[in-house]
Amino acid sequence: MVRAVDPAETTPTPFAWAVHAEGLVVKAGKRVAVDHLDLRLGDGIHGLLGPNGAGKTTLVRALATVLKPVEGSLEVLGHDLTDHTDLRPLRRTIGYLPQEFGFYRRFTLREFVEYIAWLKEVPASEIPAAAQRAIDRVGLADRADHRMKTLSGGMVRRAGIAQAIINDPRVLLLDEPTAGLDPDQRLDFRALLRTLAADTCVLVSTHLVEDVAAACSDVILLDEGRLVFSGTPADLAEAGGTESSEAGGDSATERGYSSIMRAHREMG
Amino acid sequence: MTHLPEPALRAYASPRGGLAAGATWTVEAHLETCSDCRVALSAVLDDVAPDTARLIGLVGERLATGLDIEPATRRRRRFGRWRRWLTPAMAPALQVTVLVIITALALDALDTALDVGFPSLLLLIAPVAPLAAVAAAWAPGLDPAHELVASSPRAGLDLVLRRTLVVLAVVVPVLAIAGMFTGLSPALWLLPCLALTVGALALGPVLGPARASLAVVGLWAIAVVSPSLVLREPPSVLDPANLPAWVAALAAAGAILAIRRRAYVRAGGF
């Protein structure tokens, strides 16, 4: 049986990059957290790496349309986020897991995911099925009718991913999705990521270099709000290959990460 | 929606395969989404391909006996309309508000019993009673899922007003019932209550939603409640003669809110 093709799937996209930033400046409070950043992301899984305070969360919040850029240009799926355009159509196609994922403790998982689906303007008749599908995909089907407050830390994280994918987003922003997951769950999470990436631009912010090496098609390294490195995980591993003895880190990717960071800091 | 012409259905159903591959896909893609055409297909099937029809009938029978027929989705499979309205974000604030109203009612009763002569506390707090819960409807610190709400397409003044209505639907009846005990007419406080609520929302884009509510409550406490308690007389601003002024205030606040509505599209705190 041939799958029914939605007209939207075959319409040519009016943009070259799912995410396109040029000279982007975003403030976190009064501090400039993203400092003249140039970024181009297409479909695939992009790992966003960097030390704490590098501006990862601020960048993700700007892409999620929560923060308004101060300067420069930022386009997501061809929508300009710097002027006063209507954000509604764009927001329908974004999935977002915030770093501090807040939820309603008294809701069951299903109620919570369905409420988010309603917020994302999923048609009411499709909400129950969409919620079930999202909950199945993160492997929480047996917990669907448990209250959110009874879920463990790892399950809450997966519930967060479920609400992020409820509207089949074109751009999926995951801020520290693997925090609090045990090694097994992290493997499951990577497998889930790969199933999402076919026609989606996924941005995974993380401080775990290993997540990036295992699951991402390319890596962006951020420090003090600036782009330090952009390339494939293999490029990153190569960067640390020659000086394995002095750079810290157990794997090639970790060595690459620390040697790039150090080189960047020495340059000032 | 255009439907498949009968010749196309007949050609599709024919065991000799009367359709080109591309046309077959088109027919199948349409059949997937259109139950009318599936019915039409089964109608022509007996005629065009009796063998296929018999086979399908046989499979249907086997499945019917072999499967647990109870539909898997027999549980509540509708997204309840009421849940668009209820949000747990305001629940804690609403609980506190109701407690405060009950306390005010008890103090009023005590005042009457002891004949101290203080103005009605219920009347003094009624105009600002909804504000705590209204702040919780759109504030990063008070709504745990604010970040998610603020990044969703429904974020905006519509959602804020929807939540504000929920708050008023709880607080106003509670105030009205409490007022029945002390003989306090809703006419005295309902309009000021609405005006201050909309006023706090209109101030939201300037001060941030939580601080806006706090500012209105603070101003009310200093300018109206304290003098009234010190002088032991009902506040003159709540005098029925001042109702036209409250109507004007409500209209002005509503107008400002309408102009500044875009501010509510981004996260609270602005």
Coordinates of C-alpha atoms in Angstrom, one line a residue:
Chain A
M1 CA 0.0 0.0 0.0
V2 CA 1.3 3.4 -0.9
R3 CA 1.3 6.0 1.8
A4 CA -0.9 9.0 1.2
V5 CA 1.3 12.0 0.4
D6 CA 0.4 15.2 2.0
P7 CA 0.7 18.2 -0.4
A8 CA 2.8 20.0 2.2
E9 CA 5.4 17.2 1.9
T10 CA 6.0 17.8 -1.8
T11 CA 5.9 21.6 -1.8
P12 CA 9.4 23.0 -2.4
T13 CA 10.7 24.7 0.7
P14 CA 11.2 28.5 0.3
F15 CA 14.3 28.4 2.4
A16 CA 17.8 27.0 2.0
W17 CA 18.5 26.2 5.7
A18 CA 16.1 25.1 8.4
V19 CA 18.1 27.4 10.8
H20 CA 20.0 30.4 9.4
A21 CA 21.7 32.9 11.7
E22 CA 24.0 35.7 10.8
G23 CA 25.7 38.0 13.3
L24 CA 23.1 36.8 15.8
V25 CA 23.2 38.5 19.2
V26 CA 20.9 37.3 22.0
K27 CA 20.9 38.5 25.6
A28 CA 20.2 36.4 28.6
G29 CA 18.9 39.1 31.0
K30 CA 21.5 41.8 30.6
R31 CA 24.4 39.6 29.6
V32 CA 25.2 39.0 25.9
A33 CA 25.1 35.2 25.8
V34 CA 25.2 34.7 22.1
D35 CA 27.7 37.0 20.5
H36 CA 27.6 37.6 16.7
L37 CA 27.0 34.0 15.8
D38 CA 26.8 32.7 12.3
L39 CA 25.0 29.4 11.9
R40 CA 23.5 27.3 9.1
L41 CA 21.7 24.1 9.9
G42 CA 19.9 21.8 7.5
D43 CA 18.1 18.5 8.2
G44 CA 19.9 16.0 10.4
I45 CA 21.0 15.8 14.0
H46 CA 23.2 18.6 15.1
G47 CA 25.0 18.4 18.4
L48 CA 25.5 21.6 20.2
L49 CA 28.5 21.3 22.6
G50 CA 30.1 23.8 24.9
P51 CA 31.1 24.4 28.5
N52 CA 28.5 25.7 31.0
G53 CA 27.7 29.3 30.3
A54 CA 28.7 29.1 26.6
G55 CA 25.3 30.3 25.5
K56 CA 23.8 27.0 24.5
T57 CA 20.5 27.4 26.3
T58 CA 20.2 31.1 25.2
L59 CA 20.7 30.1 21.6
V60 CA 18.1 27.3 21.9
R61 CA 15.6 29.6 23.6
A62 CA 16.1 32.1 20.7
L63 CA 15.5 29.4 18.2
A64 CA 12.4 28.3 20.1
T65 CA 11.1 31.9 19.7
V66 CA 11.1 32.5 23.4
L67 CA 13.8 35.1 23.4
K68 CA 13.9 37.8 20.8
P69 CA 17.3 38.4 19.1
V70 CA 18.9 41.8 19.9
E71 CA 20.9 42.1 16.7
G72 CA 21.7 40.2 13.5
S73 CA 19.4 38.0 11.5
L74 CA 17.8 34.8 12.5
E75 CA 15.6 32.7 10.3
V76 CA 13.9 29.4 11.2
L77 CA 12.2 27.5 8.4
G78 CA 12.3 30.8 6.4
H79 CA 10.5 32.8 9.1
D80 CA 12.3 35.9 10.2
L81 CA 12.5 36.0 14.0
T82 CA 13.9 39.5 14.3
D83 CA 10.9 41.5 13.1
H84 CA 7.3 41.5 14.2
T85 CA 6.0 38.7 12.1
D86 CA 3.3 36.4 13.3
L87 CA 5.1 33.5 15.1
R88 CA 2.1 31.2 15.1
P89 CA 2.7 29.3 11.9
L90 CA 6.3 28.7 12.8
R91 CA 5.6 27.7 16.4
R92 CA 3.3 24.9 15.1
T93 CA 6.2 23.3 13.5
I94 CA 8.7 23.5 16.3
G95 CA 9.3 21.0 19.0
Y96 CA 11.1 22.2 22.2
L97 CA 12.4 20.5 25.3
P98 CA 13.6 23.3 27.7
Q99 CA 16.6 22.7 29.9
E100 CA 14.4 23.2 32.9
F101 CA 11.4 21.2 31.9
G102 CA 8.5 22.3 34.0
F103 CA 5.3 20.4 34.0
Y104 CA 2.0 20.0 35.9
R105 CA 2.6 17.5 38.6
R106 CA -1.0 16.5 39.0
F107 CA -1.7 15.8 35.4
T108 CA -1.2 12.3 34.1
L109 CA 1.4 11.9 31.4
R110 CA -1.3 11.5 28.8
E111 CA -3.2 14.6 30.0
F112 CA 0.0 16.6 30.0
V113 CA 1.1 15.6 26.5
E114 CA -2.5 16.2 25.3
Y115 CA -2.5 19.7 26.9
I116 CA 0.7 20.5 25.1
A117 CA -0.7 19.2 21.8
W118 CA -3.6 21.5 22.3
L119 CA -1.2 24.4 23.0
K120 CA 0.5 23.5 19.7
E121 CA -2.8 23.6 17.8
V122 CA -2.8 20.0 16.9
P123 CA -6.4 19.5 15.6
A124 CA -8.6 18.3 18.5
S125 CA -9.7 15.1 16.6
E126 CA -6.0 14.0 16.2
I127 CA -4.9 14.8 19.7
P128 CA -5.6 11.5 21.5
A129 CA -3.9 9.4 18.7
A130 CA -1.0 11.8 18.5
A131 CA -0.4 11.7 22.2
Q132 CA -0.5 7.9 22.3
R133 CA 2.0 7.8 19.4
A134 CA 4.4 10.2 21.1
I135 CA 4.2 8.4 24.4
D136 CA 4.8 5.0 22.6
R137 CA 7.8 6.4 20.8
V138 CA 9.6 7.4 24.0
G139 CA 8.7 4.0 25.5
L140 CA 6.4 5.2 28.3
A141 CA 3.2 3.5 27.1
D142 CA 2.8 1.6 30.4
R143 CA 3.0 4.9 32.3
A144 CA 0.6 6.9 30.2
D145 CA -2.0 7.2 32.8
H146 CA 0.3 7.7 35.8
R147 CA 0.6 11.2 37.3
M148 CA 3.6 13.2 36.3
K149 CA 4.8 13.5 39.9
T150 CA 5.2 9.7 40.1
L151 CA 7.6 9.5 37.2
S152 CA 11.3 9.1 37.8
G153 CA 13.9 11.6 36.6
G154 CA 14.7 9.7 33.4
M155 CA 11.0 9.2 32.7
V156 CA 10.3 12.9 33.1
R157 CA 13.0 13.6 30.5
R158 CA 11.4 11.1 28.1
A159 CA 8.0 12.7 28.8
G160 CA 9.7 15.9 27.8
I161 CA 10.8 14.4 24.5
A162 CA 7.2 13.1 24.0
Q163 CA 5.7 16.5 24.3
A164 CA 8.4 17.9 22.0
I165 CA 7.6 15.5 19.2
I166 CA 3.8 15.6 19.6
N167 CA 3.3 17.9 16.6
D168 CA 5.7 16.1 14.3
P169 CA 8.0 19.1 14.3
R170 CA 10.2 20.2 11.4
V171 CA 12.7 21.7 13.8
L172 CA 13.2 19.9 17.1
L173 CA 15.2 21.7 19.8
L174 CA 16.3 19.5 22.7
D175 CA 18.2 21.2 25.6
E176 CA 20.1 18.6 27.6
P177 CA 17.7 15.8 26.7
T178 CA 20.0 13.1 28.2
A179 CA 20.5 14.7 31.6
G180 CA 19.3 12.2 34.2
L181 CA 19.1 9.3 31.8
D182 CA 21.0 6.1 32.7
P183 CA 23.3 4.6 30.1
D184 CA 20.7 2.2 28.7
Q185 CA 18.1 5.0 28.3
R186 CA 20.7 7.1 26.6
L187 CA 21.2 4.3 24.0
D188 CA 17.4 4.2 23.5
F189 CA 17.4 8.0 23.2
R190 CA 20.0 7.9 20.5
A191 CA 18.0 5.3 18.6
L192 CA 14.9 7.5 18.9
L193 CA 16.9 10.5 17.6
R194 CA 17.9 8.6 14.5
T195 CA 14.3 7.8 13.7
L196 CA 13.4 11.5 13.9
A197 CA 16.2 12.8 11.8
A198 CA 15.0 11.9 8.3
D199 CA 13.2 15.1 7.4
T200 CA 13.8 17.0 10.6
C201 CA 16.4 19.5 11.8
V202 CA 17.2 18.3 15.3
L203 CA 19.4 20.4 17.5
V204 CA 20.6 18.6 20.6
S205 CA 22.4 20.7 23.2
T206 CA 24.5 18.7 25.6
H207 CA 27.6 18.7 27.7
L208 CA 28.1 15.0 27.1
V209 CA 30.7 14.7 24.3
E210 CA 29.9 11.0 23.9
D211 CA 26.2 11.7 23.0
V212 CA 27.4 13.8 20.1
A213 CA 29.9 11.3 18.8
A214 CA 27.4 8.5 18.8
A215 CA 24.2 10.1 17.5
C216 CA 24.9 13.4 15.7
S217 CA 25.6 14.0 12.0
D218 CA 27.5 17.1 12.8
V219 CA 28.8 19.1 15.8
I220 CA 28.7 22.8 16.7
L221 CA 31.0 23.9 19.4
L222 CA 30.2 27.1 21.3
D223 CA 32.2 29.1 23.7
E224 CA 31.3 32.5 25.2
G225 CA 28.6 32.8 22.7
R226 CA 30.8 32.4 19.7
L227 CA 31.1 29.5 17.2
V228 CA 34.4 27.7 17.8
F229 CA 34.1 24.7 15.6
S230 CA 31.6 23.2 13.2
G231 CA 32.1 19.9 11.5
T232 CA 31.4 16.2 11.7
P233 CA 32.1 14.1 14.8
A234 CA 35.0 12.5 12.9
D235 CA 36.5 16.0 12.3
L236 CA 36.2 16.7 16.0
A237 CA 37.9 13.4 16.8
E238 CA 40.7 14.2 14.4
A239 CA 41.4 17.5 15.9
G240 CA 42.5 15.8 19.1
G241 CA 44.2 12.9 17.5
T242 CA 47.8 14.3 17.4
E243 CA 48.2 15.4 20.9
S244 CA 46.5 12.6 22.8
S245 CA 49.1 12.7 25.6
E246 CA 48.6 16.3 26.7
A247 CA 44.9 16.9 26.1
G248 CA 42.5 15.4 28.6
G249 CA 39.8 13.0 27.8
D250 CA 39.4 9.3 27.3
S251 CA 38.1 9.1 23.7
A252 CA 39.2 10.7 20.5
T253 CA 36.1 13.0 20.5
E254 CA 36.7 14.2 24.0
R255 CA 40.4 14.9 23.2
G256 CA 39.3 16.8 20.2
Y257 CA 36.8 18.8 22.2
S258 CA 39.3 19.8 24.9
S259 CA 42.1 20.6 22.4
I260 CA 39.8 22.8 20.3
M261 CA 38.6 24.6 23.5
R262 CA 42.1 25.2 24.7
A263 CA 43.3 26.4 21.4
H264 CA 40.4 28.8 21.2
R265 CA 41.0 30.1 24.7
E266 CA 44.7 30.6 24.1
M267 CA 43.9 32.7 21.0
G268 CA 41.8 34.8 23.3
Chain B
M1 CA -12.9 16.6 -2.3
T2 CA -13.1 14.9 -5.7
H3 CA -13.8 11.2 -5.6
L4 CA -12.6 8.4 -7.8
P5 CA -14.8 7.8 -10.9
E6 CA -16.3 4.4 -11.1
P7 CA -14.4 3.2 -14.1
A8 CA -11.2 3.9 -12.3
L9 CA -12.4 1.9 -9.3
R10 CA -13.4 -1.0 -11.6
A11 CA -10.1 -0.9 -13.4
Y12 CA -8.3 -0.9 -10.0
A13 CA -10.4 -3.8 -8.7
S14 CA -10.1 -5.8 -11.8
P15 CA -7.9 -9.0 -11.4
R16 CA -6.5 -8.3 -14.9
G17 CA -4.9 -5.1 -13.6
G18 CA -6.4 -2.3 -15.8
L19 CA -4.4 0.6 -14.4
A20 CA -0.8 1.8 -14.9
A21 CA 1.4 1.7 -11.8
G22 CA 1.2 5.5 -11.3
A23 CA -2.5 5.5 -11.5
T24 CA -2.7 2.6 -9.0
W25 CA -0.7 4.7 -6.5
T26 CA -3.0 7.6 -7.0
V27 CA -6.1 5.4 -6.4
E28 CA -4.6 3.8 -3.3
A29 CA -3.5 7.1 -1.9
H30 CA -7.0 8.4 -2.2
L31 CA -8.6 5.2 -0.9
E32 CA -6.5 5.5 2.3
T33 CA -8.1 8.8 3.2
C34 CA -11.6 8.5 1.8
S35 CA -14.1 6.1 3.3
D36 CA -16.8 7.0 0.7
C37 CA -14.6 5.6 -2.1
R38 CA -13.7 2.5 0.0
V39 CA -17.5 1.8 0.2
A40 CA -17.8 2.4 -3.6
L41 CA -14.9 0.0 -4.2
S42 CA -16.5 -2.8 -2.2
A43 CA -19.7 -2.2 -4.1
V44 CA -18.1 -2.8 -7.5
L45 CA -15.9 -5.6 -6.2
D46 CA -18.6 -8.3 -6.3
D47 CA -19.2 -7.4 -9.9
V48 CA -15.7 -7.0 -11.2
A49 CA -13.7 -9.5 -9.2
P50 CA -15.9 -12.1 -7.4
D51 CA -12.9 -14.2 -6.4
T52 CA -11.3 -11.2 -4.6
A53 CA -14.6 -10.3 -3.0
R54 CA -15.0 -13.9 -1.7
L55 CA -11.4 -13.9 -0.4
I56 CA -11.9 -10.6 1.4
G57 CA -15.2 -11.9 2.9
L58 CA -13.4 -15.1 4.1
V59 CA -10.6 -13.1 5.7
G60 CA -13.1 -10.8 7.4
E61 CA -15.0 -13.8 8.9
R62 CA -11.8 -15.4 10.2
L63 CA -10.6 -12.2 11.7
A64 CA -14.0 -11.6 13.3
T65 CA -13.9 -14.9 15.1
G66 CA -10.2 -14.9 15.9
L67 CA -9.9 -11.4 17.3
D68 CA -11.1 -9.9 20.5
I69 CA -13.6 -7.5 18.9
E70 CA -13.6 -5.0 21.7
P71 CA -12.0 -1.9 20.2
A72 CA -8.6 -1.1 21.7
T73 CA -9.5 2.5 22.1
R74 CA -12.7 2.0 24.1
R75 CA -11.3 4.3 26.8
R76 CA -12.1 8.0 26.7
R77 CA -10.7 8.8 23.3
R78 CA -11.6 12.4 23.1
F79 CA -9.7 15.4 24.1
G80 CA -12.1 16.9 26.6
R81 CA -13.2 20.4 25.8
W82 CA -13.0 21.4 29.5
R83 CA -9.3 20.7 29.6
R84 CA -8.6 23.6 27.3
W85 CA -9.8 25.8 30.1
L86 CA -8.5 24.2 33.3
T87 CA -4.8 24.7 33.9
P88 CA -3.2 23.6 37.1
A89 CA -0.9 26.6 36.9
M90 CA -3.4 28.8 38.7
A91 CA -4.6 26.2 41.2
P92 CA -2.3 27.0 44.1
A93 CA -2.9 30.8 43.7
L94 CA -6.7 30.1 43.6
Q95 CA -6.6 28.1 46.8
V96 CA -4.8 30.8 48.6
T97 CA -7.2 33.4 47.3
V98 CA -10.2 31.4 48.5
L99 CA -8.6 31.1 51.9
V100 CA -8.0 34.8 52.1
I101 CA -11.6 35.5 51.2
I102 CA -12.9 33.1 53.9
T103 CA -10.5 34.7 56.4
A104 CA -11.9 38.2 55.5
L105 CA -15.4 36.9 55.9
A106 CA -14.6 35.5 59.3
L107 CA -13.0 38.8 60.4
D108 CA -16.0 40.7 59.1
A109 CA -18.3 38.4 61.2
L110 CA -16.1 39.0 64.2
D111 CA -16.2 42.7 63.7
T112 CA -20.0 42.7 63.5
A113 CA -20.3 40.5 66.6
L114 CA -18.0 42.8 68.7
D115 CA -19.3 45.9 67.1
V116 CA -15.8 47.4 66.5
G117 CA -16.9 49.4 63.4
F118 CA -14.2 48.5 60.9
P119 CA -15.3 48.7 57.2
S120 CA -16.0 45.4 55.5
L121 CA -12.7 43.6 54.8
L122 CA -14.4 41.6 52.2
L123 CA -15.3 44.8 50.3
L124 CA -11.7 46.0 50.7
I125 CA -10.1 42.9 49.2
A126 CA -12.7 42.0 46.6
P127 CA -11.4 44.3 43.9
V128 CA -7.9 42.8 44.0
A129 CA -8.9 39.2 44.9
P130 CA -8.3 37.7 41.4
L131 CA -4.9 39.3 40.9
A132 CA -2.7 36.6 42.4
A133 CA -4.2 33.9 40.2
V134 CA -4.2 36.2 37.2
A135 CA -0.4 36.7 37.7
A136 CA 0.0 32.9 37.8
A137 CA -1.7 32.6 34.4
W138 CA 1.3 34.1 32.6
A139 CA 4.4 34.2 34.7
P140 CA 7.7 32.3 34.5
G141 CA 8.0 31.8 38.2
L142 CA 4.4 30.8 38.9
D143 CA 3.5 28.6 36.0
P144 CA 6.0 25.6 35.9
A145 CA 5.4 25.0 32.2
H146 CA 5.6 28.6 31.3
E147 CA 8.6 28.1 29.0
L148 CA 6.6 25.5 27.0
V149 CA 3.4 27.6 27.0
A150 CA 5.4 30.7 25.9
S151 CA 6.9 28.9 22.9
S152 CA 3.6 27.4 21.7
P153 CA 1.4 28.8 18.9
R154 CA -1.4 29.5 21.4
A155 CA 0.8 31.8 23.4
G156 CA -0.6 35.3 23.4
L157 CA -3.3 37.5 24.7
D158 CA -6.1 34.9 23.8
L159 CA -4.5 32.4 26.2
V160 CA -4.0 34.9 28.9
L161 CA -7.6 36.1 28.7
R162 CA -8.8 32.5 28.6
R163 CA -6.9 31.8 31.9
T164 CA -8.1 35.1 33.4
L165 CA -11.7 34.1 32.7
V166 CA -11.1 30.8 34.5
V167 CA -9.8 32.8 37.5
L168 CA -12.7 35.2 37.5
A169 CA -15.2 32.2 37.1
V170 CA -13.8 30.9 40.4
V171 CA -13.1 34.1 42.4
V172 CA -16.2 36.1 41.5
P173 CA -18.8 33.5 42.6
V174 CA -16.8 32.9 45.8
L175 CA -16.8 36.6 46.5
A176 CA -20.5 36.8 45.7
I177 CA -21.4 33.9 48.0
A178 CA -19.2 35.4 50.8
G179 CA -20.9 38.7 50.2
M180 CA -24.3 37.1 50.7
F181 CA -23.4 36.3 54.3
T182 CA -22.5 39.9 55.2
G183 CA -25.1 41.5 52.9
L184 CA -22.5 43.0 50.6
S185 CA -23.8 43.8 47.1
P186 CA -21.7 42.6 44.1
A187 CA -22.5 45.9 42.5
L188 CA -20.1 47.6 44.8
W189 CA -17.0 45.6 43.9
L190 CA -17.6 43.7 40.6
L191 CA -16.7 46.6 38.3
P192 CA -13.7 47.7 40.2
C193 CA -12.6 44.1 40.3
L194 CA -12.8 43.8 36.5
A195 CA -11.1 47.1 36.0
L196 CA -8.2 46.3 38.3
T197 CA -7.8 42.8 36.7
V198 CA -7.7 44.2 33.2
G199 CA -5.5 47.0 34.5
A200 CA -2.9 44.5 35.9
L201 CA -2.9 42.7 32.5
A202 CA -2.4 46.1 30.7
L203 CA 0.5 46.9 33.0
G204 CA 2.0 43.4 32.3
P205 CA 3.9 44.3 29.2
V206 CA 5.6 47.2 31.1
L207 CA 6.4 45.6 34.4
G208 CA 6.2 41.9 33.8
P209 CA 3.0 40.1 34.6
A210 CA 3.8 39.1 38.2
R211 CA 5.2 42.5 39.1
A212 CA 2.2 44.2 37.5
S213 CA -0.2 42.3 39.7
L214 CA 1.9 43.0 42.7
A215 CA 2.1 46.7 41.9
V216 CA -1.7 47.0 41.6
V217 CA -2.2 45.1 44.9
G218 CA 0.4 47.2 46.6
L219 CA -1.0 50.4 45.4
W220 CA -4.5 49.3 46.4
A221 CA -3.3 48.4 49.9
I222 CA -1.6 51.7 50.4
A223 CA -4.0 54.1 48.7
V224 CA -7.4 52.5 49.6
V225 CA -7.2 49.7 52.3
S226 CA -4.9 51.5 54.8
P227 CA -6.8 54.8 54.9
S228 CA -10.1 53.0 55.1
L229 CA -8.9 50.9 58.1
V230 CA -7.4 53.9 59.8
L231 CA -10.4 56.1 59.3
R232 CA -12.8 53.2 60.0
E233 CA -15.1 54.1 57.1
P234 CA -15.7 52.4 53.7
P235 CA -13.4 53.6 51.0
S236 CA -14.9 56.4 48.9
V237 CA -13.5 55.0 45.6
L238 CA -15.9 52.1 46.0
D239 CA -18.9 54.4 46.5
P240 CA -21.7 53.7 43.9
A241 CA -21.4 57.2 42.7
N242 CA -17.9 56.4 41.3
L243 CA -19.1 53.6 39.1
P244 CA -18.9 55.7 35.9
A245 CA -15.2 56.4 36.7
W246 CA -14.6 52.6 37.1
V247 CA -16.3 52.0 33.7
A248 CA -13.9 54.6 32.2
A249 CA -10.9 52.9 33.9
L250 CA -12.0 49.5 32.6
A251 CA -12.3 50.8 29.1
A252 CA -8.9 52.6 29.2
A253 CA -7.2 49.5 30.6
G254 CA -8.9 47.3 27.9
A255 CA -7.7 49.7 25.2
I256 CA -4.1 49.7 26.4
L257 CA -4.2 45.9 26.7
A258 CA -5.5 45.6 23.1
I259 CA -2.7 47.9 21.9
R260 CA 0.0 46.0 23.8
R261 CA -1.3 42.5 23.1
R262 CA 1.7 41.4 21.1
A263 CA 3.9 41.5 24.2
Y264 CA 2.1 38.4 25.5
V265 CA 3.4 36.4 22.5
R266 CA 6.9 36.1 24.0
A267 CA 7.7 34.7 27.4
G268 CA 6.6 36.6 30.5
G269 CA 9.1 38.9 32.0
F270 CA 9.4 40.5 28.6

